[in-house]
Amino acid sequence: KLLSGGVVRICCSPMKRAVETVYYLFDEKSPTILTDLREMDFGNFEGKNYAELNGDPRYQEWIDSGGTVCFPNGEEPEAFQKRSCNAFIETVVQFKAYDSIAMIVHGGTIMSILSQFAVPHRDYYGWMCDNGHGWLCECTNLTIHIQEKL
């Protein structure tokens, strides 16, 4: 499979799609599940697409805010980003003895972590990537050096 060569520790979100991705990419490896690497809680918008949300004034408010207001009954964006970054720090510290760590997480989690720690610096939305894609990085002293987009 794609990345099965040199990765020593695989960490992932507990969400089903992340766990399934681990098994697809790494075959037999059993991931370390880290709850705080899960995606943002979208509250009332969870599982809905644009067509279902179009016309909802709360959705329009979220769009108009540039994604900075909370989803109805969901997680505050700032709290989500802080949770994601703290989980990243804890992961790096916990597994610092390993040569390599794969983190199978969600788009928002990736954007939160990279907007805080990556070089070159970009804002949150500057780190957006397509579904099923991510970044190959090297981390030194909690600074993430981007090597390539996957």
JSON list of C-alpha atoms in Angstrom, two decimals:
[
{"chain": "A", "resi": 1, "resn": "LYS", "atom": "CA", "xyz": [0.00, 0.00, 0.00]},
{"chain": "A", "resi": 2, "resn": "LEU", "atom": "CA", "xyz": [0.94, 3.67, -0.23]},
{"chain": "A", "resi": 3, "resn": "LEU", "atom": "CA", "xyz": [2.94, 4.45, 2.92]},
{"chain": "A", "resi": 4, "resn": "SER", "atom": "CA", "xyz": [3.67, 1.05, 4.44]},
{"chain": "A", "resi": 5, "resn": "GLY", "atom": "CA", "xyz": [7.48, 1.36, 4.22]},
{"chain": "A", "resi": 6, "resn": "GLY", "atom": "CA", "xyz": [9.17, 3.29, 7.02]},
{"chain": "A", "resi": 7, "resn": "VAL", "atom": "CA", "xyz": [6.42, 4.54, 9.31]},
{"chain": "A", "resi": 8, "resn": "VAL", "atom": "CA", "xyz": [6.98, 3.32, 12.85]},
{"chain": "A", "resi": 9, "resn": "ARG", "atom": "CA", "xyz": [3.96, 4.70, 14.78]},
{"chain": "A", "resi": 10, "resn": "ILE", "atom": "CA", "xyz": [0.52, 5.36, 13.32]},
{"chain": "A", "resi": 11, "resn": "CYS", "atom": "CA", "xyz": [-1.80, 7.70, 15.21]},
{"chain": "A", "resi": 12, "resn": "CYS", "atom": "CA", "xyz": [-5.31, 8.56, 14.11]},
{"chain": "A", "resi": 13, "resn": "SER", "atom": "CA", "xyz": [-8.60, 10.13, 14.95]},
{"chain": "A", "resi": 14, "resn": "PRO", "atom": "CA", "xyz": [-11.23, 7.79, 16.39]},
{"chain": "A", "resi": 15, "resn": "MET", "atom": "CA", "xyz": [-13.66, 8.66, 13.60]},
{"chain": "A", "resi": 16, "resn": "LYS", "atom": "CA", "xyz": [-14.57, 5.74, 11.34]},
{"chain": "A", "resi": 17, "resn": "ARG", "atom": "CA", "xyz": [-13.25, 7.26, 8.12]},
{"chain": "A", "resi": 18, "resn": "ALA", "atom": "CA", "xyz": [-9.81, 7.88, 9.68]},
{"chain": "A", "resi": 19, "resn": "VAL", "atom": "CA", "xyz": [-9.55, 4.35, 11.08]},
{"chain": "A", "resi": 20, "resn": "GLU", "atom": "CA", "xyz": [-10.60, 2.88, 7.71]},
{"chain": "A", "resi": 21, "resn": "THR", "atom": "CA", "xyz": [-7.94, 4.98, 5.99]},
{"chain": "A", "resi": 22, "resn": "VAL", "atom": "CA", "xyz": [-5.29, 3.56, 8.33]},
{"chain": "A", "resi": 23, "resn": "TYR", "atom": "CA", "xyz": [-6.24, 0.02, 7.37]},
{"chain": "A", "resi": 24, "resn": "TYR", "atom": "CA", "xyz": [-6.24, 0.96, 3.68]},
{"chain": "A", "resi": 25, "resn": "LEU", "atom": "CA", "xyz": [-2.80, 2.63, 3.81]},
{"chain": "A", "resi": 26, "resn": "PHE", "atom": "CA", "xyz": [-1.02, 0.43, 6.32]},
{"chain": "A", "resi": 27, "resn": "ASP", "atom": "CA", "xyz": [-2.65, -3.01, 6.07]},
{"chain": "A", "resi": 28, "resn": "GLU", "atom": "CA", "xyz": [-1.87, -4.89, 9.27]},
{"chain": "A", "resi": 29, "resn": "LYS", "atom": "CA", "xyz": [-0.79, -2.03, 11.53]},
{"chain": "A", "resi": 30, "resn": "SER", "atom": "CA", "xyz": [-2.91, -1.19, 14.52]},
{"chain": "A", "resi": 31, "resn": "PRO", "atom": "CA", "xyz": [-3.20, 2.58, 15.06]},
{"chain": "A", "resi": 32, "resn": "THR", "atom": "CA", "xyz": [-2.94, 4.51, 18.28]},
{"chain": "A", "resi": 33, "resn": "ILE", "atom": "CA", "xyz": [-6.35, 6.18, 18.57]},
{"chain": "A", "resi": 34, "resn": "LEU", "atom": "CA", "xyz": [-6.12, 9.76, 19.86]},
{"chain": "A", "resi": 35, "resn": "THR", "atom": "CA", "xyz": [-9.53, 11.23, 20.63]},
{"chain": "A", "resi": 36, "resn": "ASP", "atom": "CA", "xyz": [-8.44, 14.86, 20.41]},
{"chain": "A", "resi": 37, "resn": "LEU", "atom": "CA", "xyz": [-7.33, 14.42, 16.79]},
{"chain": "A", "resi": 38, "resn": "ARG", "atom": "CA", "xyz": [-10.99, 14.09, 15.73]},
{"chain": "A", "resi": 39, "resn": "GLU", "atom": "CA", "xyz": [-12.58, 16.61, 13.39]},
{"chain": "A", "resi": 40, "resn": "MET", "atom": "CA", "xyz": [-14.52, 19.61, 14.65]},
{"chain": "A", "resi": 41, "resn": "ASP", "atom": "CA", "xyz": [-18.01, 18.91, 15.98]},
{"chain": "A", "resi": 42, "resn": "PHE", "atom": "CA", "xyz": [-20.28, 20.47, 13.36]},
{"chain": "A", "resi": 43, "resn": "GLY", "atom": "CA", "xyz": [-23.32, 20.35, 15.64]},
{"chain": "A", "resi": 44, "resn": "ASN", "atom": "CA", "xyz": [-26.61, 20.68, 13.76]},
{"chain": "A", "resi": 45, "resn": "PHE", "atom": "CA", "xyz": [-24.69, 20.78, 10.47]},
{"chain": "A", "resi": 46, "resn": "GLU", "atom": "CA", "xyz": [-23.03, 17.38, 10.98]},
{"chain": "A", "resi": 47, "resn": "GLY", "atom": "CA", "xyz": [-23.45, 15.10, 7.97]},
{"chain": "A", "resi": 48, "resn": "LYS", "atom": "CA", "xyz": [-25.22, 17.72, 5.87]},
{"chain": "A", "resi": 49, "resn": "ASN", "atom": "CA", "xyz": [-24.10, 19.03, 2.51]},
{"chain": "A", "resi": 50, "resn": "TYR", "atom": "CA", "xyz": [-24.43, 22.43, 0.85]},
{"chain": "A", "resi": 51, "resn": "ALA", "atom": "CA", "xyz": [-27.79, 21.57, -0.76]},
{"chain": "A", "resi": 52, "resn": "GLU", "atom": "CA", "xyz": [-29.25, 20.66, 2.63]},
{"chain": "A", "resi": 53, "resn": "LEU", "atom": "CA", "xyz": [-27.86, 23.77, 4.33]},
{"chain": "A", "resi": 54, "resn": "ASN", "atom": "CA", "xyz": [-28.49, 26.29, 1.56]},
{"chain": "A", "resi": 55, "resn": "GLY", "atom": "CA", "xyz": [-31.10, 28.79, 2.72]},
{"chain": "A", "resi": 56, "resn": "ASP", "atom": "CA", "xyz": [-30.49, 28.15, 6.43]},
{"chain": "A", "resi": 57, "resn": "PRO", "atom": "CA", "xyz": [-29.72, 31.59, 7.93]},
{"chain": "A", "resi": 58, "resn": "ARG", "atom": "CA", "xyz": [-27.39, 30.00, 10.51]},
{"chain": "A", "resi": 59, "resn": "TYR", "atom": "CA", "xyz": [-25.37, 28.45, 7.69]},
{"chain": "A", "resi": 60, "resn": "GLN", "atom": "CA", "xyz": [-25.25, 31.78, 5.86]},
{"chain": "A", "resi": 61, "resn": "GLU", "atom": "CA", "xyz": [-24.01, 33.42, 9.07]},
{"chain": "A", "resi": 62, "resn": "TRP", "atom": "CA", "xyz": [-21.21, 30.85, 9.26]},
{"chain": "A", "resi": 63, "resn": "ILE", "atom": "CA", "xyz": [-20.29, 31.46, 5.59]},
{"chain": "A", "resi": 64, "resn": "ASP", "atom": "CA", "xyz": [-20.35, 35.25, 6.06]},
{"chain": "A", "resi": 65, "resn": "SER", "atom": "CA", "xyz": [-18.07, 34.96, 9.10]},
{"chain": "A", "resi": 66, "resn": "GLY", "atom": "CA", "xyz": [-15.39, 33.16, 7.10]},
{"chain": "A", "resi": 67, "resn": "GLY", "atom": "CA", "xyz": [-15.87, 30.11, 9.30]},
{"chain": "A", "resi": 68, "resn": "THR", "atom": "CA", "xyz": [-15.16, 31.91, 12.57]},
{"chain": "A", "resi": 69, "resn": "VAL", "atom": "CA", "xyz": [-18.55, 31.54, 14.30]},
{"chain": "A", "resi": 70, "resn": "CYS", "atom": "CA", "xyz": [-19.65, 28.36, 16.02]},
{"chain": "A", "resi": 71, "resn": "PHE", "atom": "CA", "xyz": [-21.91, 25.87, 14.28]},
{"chain": "A", "resi": 72, "resn": "PRO", "atom": "CA", "xyz": [-25.29, 25.63, 16.05]},
{"chain": "A", "resi": 73, "resn": "ASN", "atom": "CA", "xyz": [-24.76, 23.21, 18.98]},
{"chain": "A", "resi": 74, "resn": "GLY", "atom": "CA", "xyz": [-21.24, 22.56, 17.69]},
{"chain": "A", "resi": 75, "resn": "GLU", "atom": "CA", "xyz": [-17.68, 23.20, 18.75]},
{"chain": "A", "resi": 76, "resn": "GLU", "atom": "CA", "xyz": [-16.19, 26.69, 18.85]},
{"chain": "A", "resi": 77, "resn": "PRO", "atom": "CA", "xyz": [-13.60, 27.02, 16.06]},
{"chain": "A", "resi": 78, "resn": "GLU", "atom": "CA", "xyz": [-10.99, 28.46, 18.42]},
{"chain": "A", "resi": 79, "resn": "ALA", "atom": "CA", "xyz": [-11.51, 25.62, 20.94]},
{"chain": "A", "resi": 80, "resn": "PHE", "atom": "CA", "xyz": [-11.25, 23.06, 18.11]},
{"chain": "A", "resi": 81, "resn": "GLN", "atom": "CA", "xyz": [-7.99, 24.54, 16.84]},
{"chain": "A", "resi": 82, "resn": "LYS", "atom": "CA", "xyz": [-6.53, 24.65, 20.34]},
{"chain": "A", "resi": 83, "resn": "ARG", "atom": "CA", "xyz": [-7.58, 21.01, 20.95]},
{"chain": "A", "resi": 84, "resn": "SER", "atom": "CA", "xyz": [-5.99, 19.91, 17.68]},
{"chain": "A", "resi": 85, "resn": "CYS", "atom": "CA", "xyz": [-2.72, 21.71, 18.39]},
{"chain": "A", "resi": 86, "resn": "ASN", "atom": "CA", "xyz": [-2.54, 20.39, 21.94]},
{"chain": "A", "resi": 87, "resn": "ALA", "atom": "CA", "xyz": [-3.14, 16.85, 20.64]},
{"chain": "A", "resi": 88, "resn": "PHE", "atom": "CA", "xyz": [-0.33, 17.33, 18.13]},
{"chain": "A", "resi": 89, "resn": "ILE", "atom": "CA", "xyz": [2.08, 18.48, 20.85]},
{"chain": "A", "resi": 90, "resn": "GLU", "atom": "CA", "xyz": [1.10, 15.57, 23.09]},
{"chain": "A", "resi": 91, "resn": "THR", "atom": "CA", "xyz": [1.58, 13.12, 20.20]},
{"chain": "A", "resi": 92, "resn": "VAL", "atom": "CA", "xyz": [5.03, 14.43, 19.33]},
{"chain": "A", "resi": 93, "resn": "VAL", "atom": "CA", "xyz": [6.10, 14.32, 22.99]},
{"chain": "A", "resi": 94, "resn": "GLN", "atom": "CA", "xyz": [4.60, 10.88, 23.64]},
{"chain": "A", "resi": 95, "resn": "PHE", "atom": "CA", "xyz": [6.18, 9.28, 20.57]},
{"chain": "A", "resi": 96, "resn": "LYS", "atom": "CA", "xyz": [9.44, 11.27, 20.38]},
{"chain": "A", "resi": 97, "resn": "ALA", "atom": "CA", "xyz": [11.48, 8.05, 20.54]},
{"chain": "A", "resi": 98, "resn": "TYR", "atom": "CA", "xyz": [10.07, 6.89, 17.19]},
{"chain": "A", "resi": 99, "resn": "ASP", "atom": "CA", "xyz": [11.79, 7.71, 13.91]},
{"chain": "A", "resi": 100, "resn": "SER", "atom": "CA", "xyz": [8.53, 8.33, 12.09]},
{"chain": "A", "resi": 101, "resn": "ILE", "atom": "CA", "xyz": [4.88, 9.00, 12.92]},
{"chain": "A", "resi": 102, "resn": "ALA", "atom": "CA", "xyz": [1.92, 8.98, 10.54]},
{"chain": "A", "resi": 103, "resn": "MET", "atom": "CA", "xyz": [-1.08, 11.00, 11.68]},
{"chain": "A", "resi": 104, "resn": "ILE", "atom": "CA", "xyz": [-4.30, 10.05, 9.91]},
{"chain": "A", "resi": 105, "resn": "VAL", "atom": "CA", "xyz": [-6.64, 12.92, 10.69]},
{"chain": "A", "resi": 106, "resn": "HIS", "atom": "CA", "xyz": [-9.18, 15.25, 9.11]},
{"chain": "A", "resi": 107, "resn": "GLY", "atom": "CA", "xyz": [-8.90, 18.39, 7.01]},
{"chain": "A", "resi": 108, "resn": "GLY", "atom": "CA", "xyz": [-9.74, 20.77, 9.83]},
{"chain": "A", "resi": 109, "resn": "THR", "atom": "CA", "xyz": [-7.27, 19.05, 12.15]},
{"chain": "A", "resi": 110, "resn": "ILE", "atom": "CA", "xyz": [-4.54, 19.30, 9.51]},
{"chain": "A", "resi": 111, "resn": "MET", "atom": "CA", "xyz": [-5.30, 22.97, 8.89]},
{"chain": "A", "resi": 112, "resn": "SER", "atom": "CA", "xyz": [-5.29, 23.75, 12.62]},
{"chain": "A", "resi": 113, "resn": "ILE", "atom": "CA", "xyz": [-1.93, 22.09, 13.25]},
{"chain": "A", "resi": 114, "resn": "LEU", "atom": "CA", "xyz": [-0.15, 23.40, 10.16]},
{"chain": "A", "resi": 115, "resn": "SER", "atom": "CA", "xyz": [-1.42, 26.98, 10.56]},
{"chain": "A", "resi": 116, "resn": "GLN", "atom": "CA", "xyz": [0.15, 26.97, 14.04]},
{"chain": "A", "resi": 117, "resn": "PHE", "atom": "CA", "xyz": [3.40, 25.06, 13.50]},
{"chain": "A", "resi": 118, "resn": "ALA", "atom": "CA", "xyz": [4.32, 24.89, 9.78]},
{"chain": "A", "resi": 119, "resn": "VAL", "atom": "CA", "xyz": [7.07, 26.65, 7.91]},
{"chain": "A", "resi": 120, "resn": "PRO", "atom": "CA", "xyz": [6.34, 28.42, 5.67]},
{"chain": "A", "resi": 121, "resn": "HIS", "atom": "CA", "xyz": [3.51, 30.03, 7.62]},
{"chain": "A", "resi": 122, "resn": "ARG", "atom": "CA", "xyz": [0.01, 30.10, 6.10]},
{"chain": "A", "resi": 123, "resn": "ASP", "atom": "CA", "xyz": [-3.33, 30.88, 7.64]},
{"chain": "A", "resi": 124, "resn": "TYR", "atom": "CA", "xyz": [-5.84, 28.13, 8.50]},
{"chain": "A", "resi": 125, "resn": "TYR", "atom": "CA", "xyz": [-7.47, 27.91, 5.06]},
{"chain": "A", "resi": 126, "resn": "GLY", "atom": "CA", "xyz": [-4.07, 28.11, 3.36]},
{"chain": "A", "resi": 127, "resn": "TRP", "atom": "CA", "xyz": [-3.46, 24.48, 4.42]},
{"chain": "A", "resi": 128, "resn": "MET", "atom": "CA", "xyz": [-6.65, 23.03, 2.93]},
{"chain": "A", "resi": 129, "resn": "CYS", "atom": "CA", "xyz": [-6.12, 19.81, 1.00]},
{"chain": "A", "resi": 130, "resn": "ASP", "atom": "CA", "xyz": [-8.37, 17.51, -0.98]},
{"chain": "A", "resi": 131, "resn": "ASN", "atom": "CA", "xyz": [-10.08, 14.50, 0.61]},
{"chain": "A", "resi": 132, "resn": "GLY", "atom": "CA", "xyz": [-7.70, 11.56, 0.84]},
{"chain": "A", "resi": 133, "resn": "HIS", "atom": "CA", "xyz": [-4.64, 13.83, 0.65]},
{"chain": "A", "resi": 134, "resn": "GLY", "atom": "CA", "xyz": [-2.28, 15.37, 3.15]},
{"chain": "A", "resi": 135, "resn": "TRP", "atom": "CA", "xyz": [1.26, 16.55, 3.71]},
{"chain": "A", "resi": 136, "resn": "LEU", "atom": "CA", "xyz": [4.62, 14.85, 4.17]},
{"chain": "A", "resi": 137, "resn": "CYS", "atom": "CA", "xyz": [6.41, 16.80, 6.86]},
{"chain": "A", "resi": 138, "resn": "GLU", "atom": "CA", "xyz": [9.44, 16.76, 9.10]},
{"chain": "A", "resi": 139, "resn": "CYS", "atom": "CA", "xyz": [8.99, 18.03, 12.64]},
{"chain": "A", "resi": 140, "resn": "THR", "atom": "CA", "xyz": [11.86, 19.55, 14.61]},
{"chain": "A", "resi": 141, "resn": "ASN", "atom": "CA", "xyz": [11.21, 21.14, 18.00]},
{"chain": "A", "resi": 142, "resn": "LEU", "atom": "CA", "xyz": [7.50, 21.49, 17.17]},
{"chain": "A", "resi": 143, "resn": "THR", "atom": "CA", "xyz": [8.26, 23.31, 13.93]},
{"chain": "A", "resi": 144, "resn": "ILE", "atom": "CA", "xyz": [6.83, 21.45, 10.95]},
{"chain": "A", "resi": 145, "resn": "HIS", "atom": "CA", "xyz": [8.84, 21.66, 7.77]},
{"chain": "A", "resi": 146, "resn": "ILE", "atom": "CA", "xyz": [6.65, 20.86, 4.76]},
{"chain": "A", "resi": 147, "resn": "GLN", "atom": "CA", "xyz": [8.30, 18.50, 2.30]},
{"chain": "A", "resi": 148, "resn": "GLU", "atom": "CA", "xyz": [5.53, 17.73, -0.17]},
{"chain": "A", "resi": 149, "resn": "LYS", "atom": "CA", "xyz": [1.80, 17.50, -0.68]},
{"chain": "A", "resi": 150, "resn": "LEU", "atom": "CA", "xyz": [0.45, 13.94, -0.88]}
]
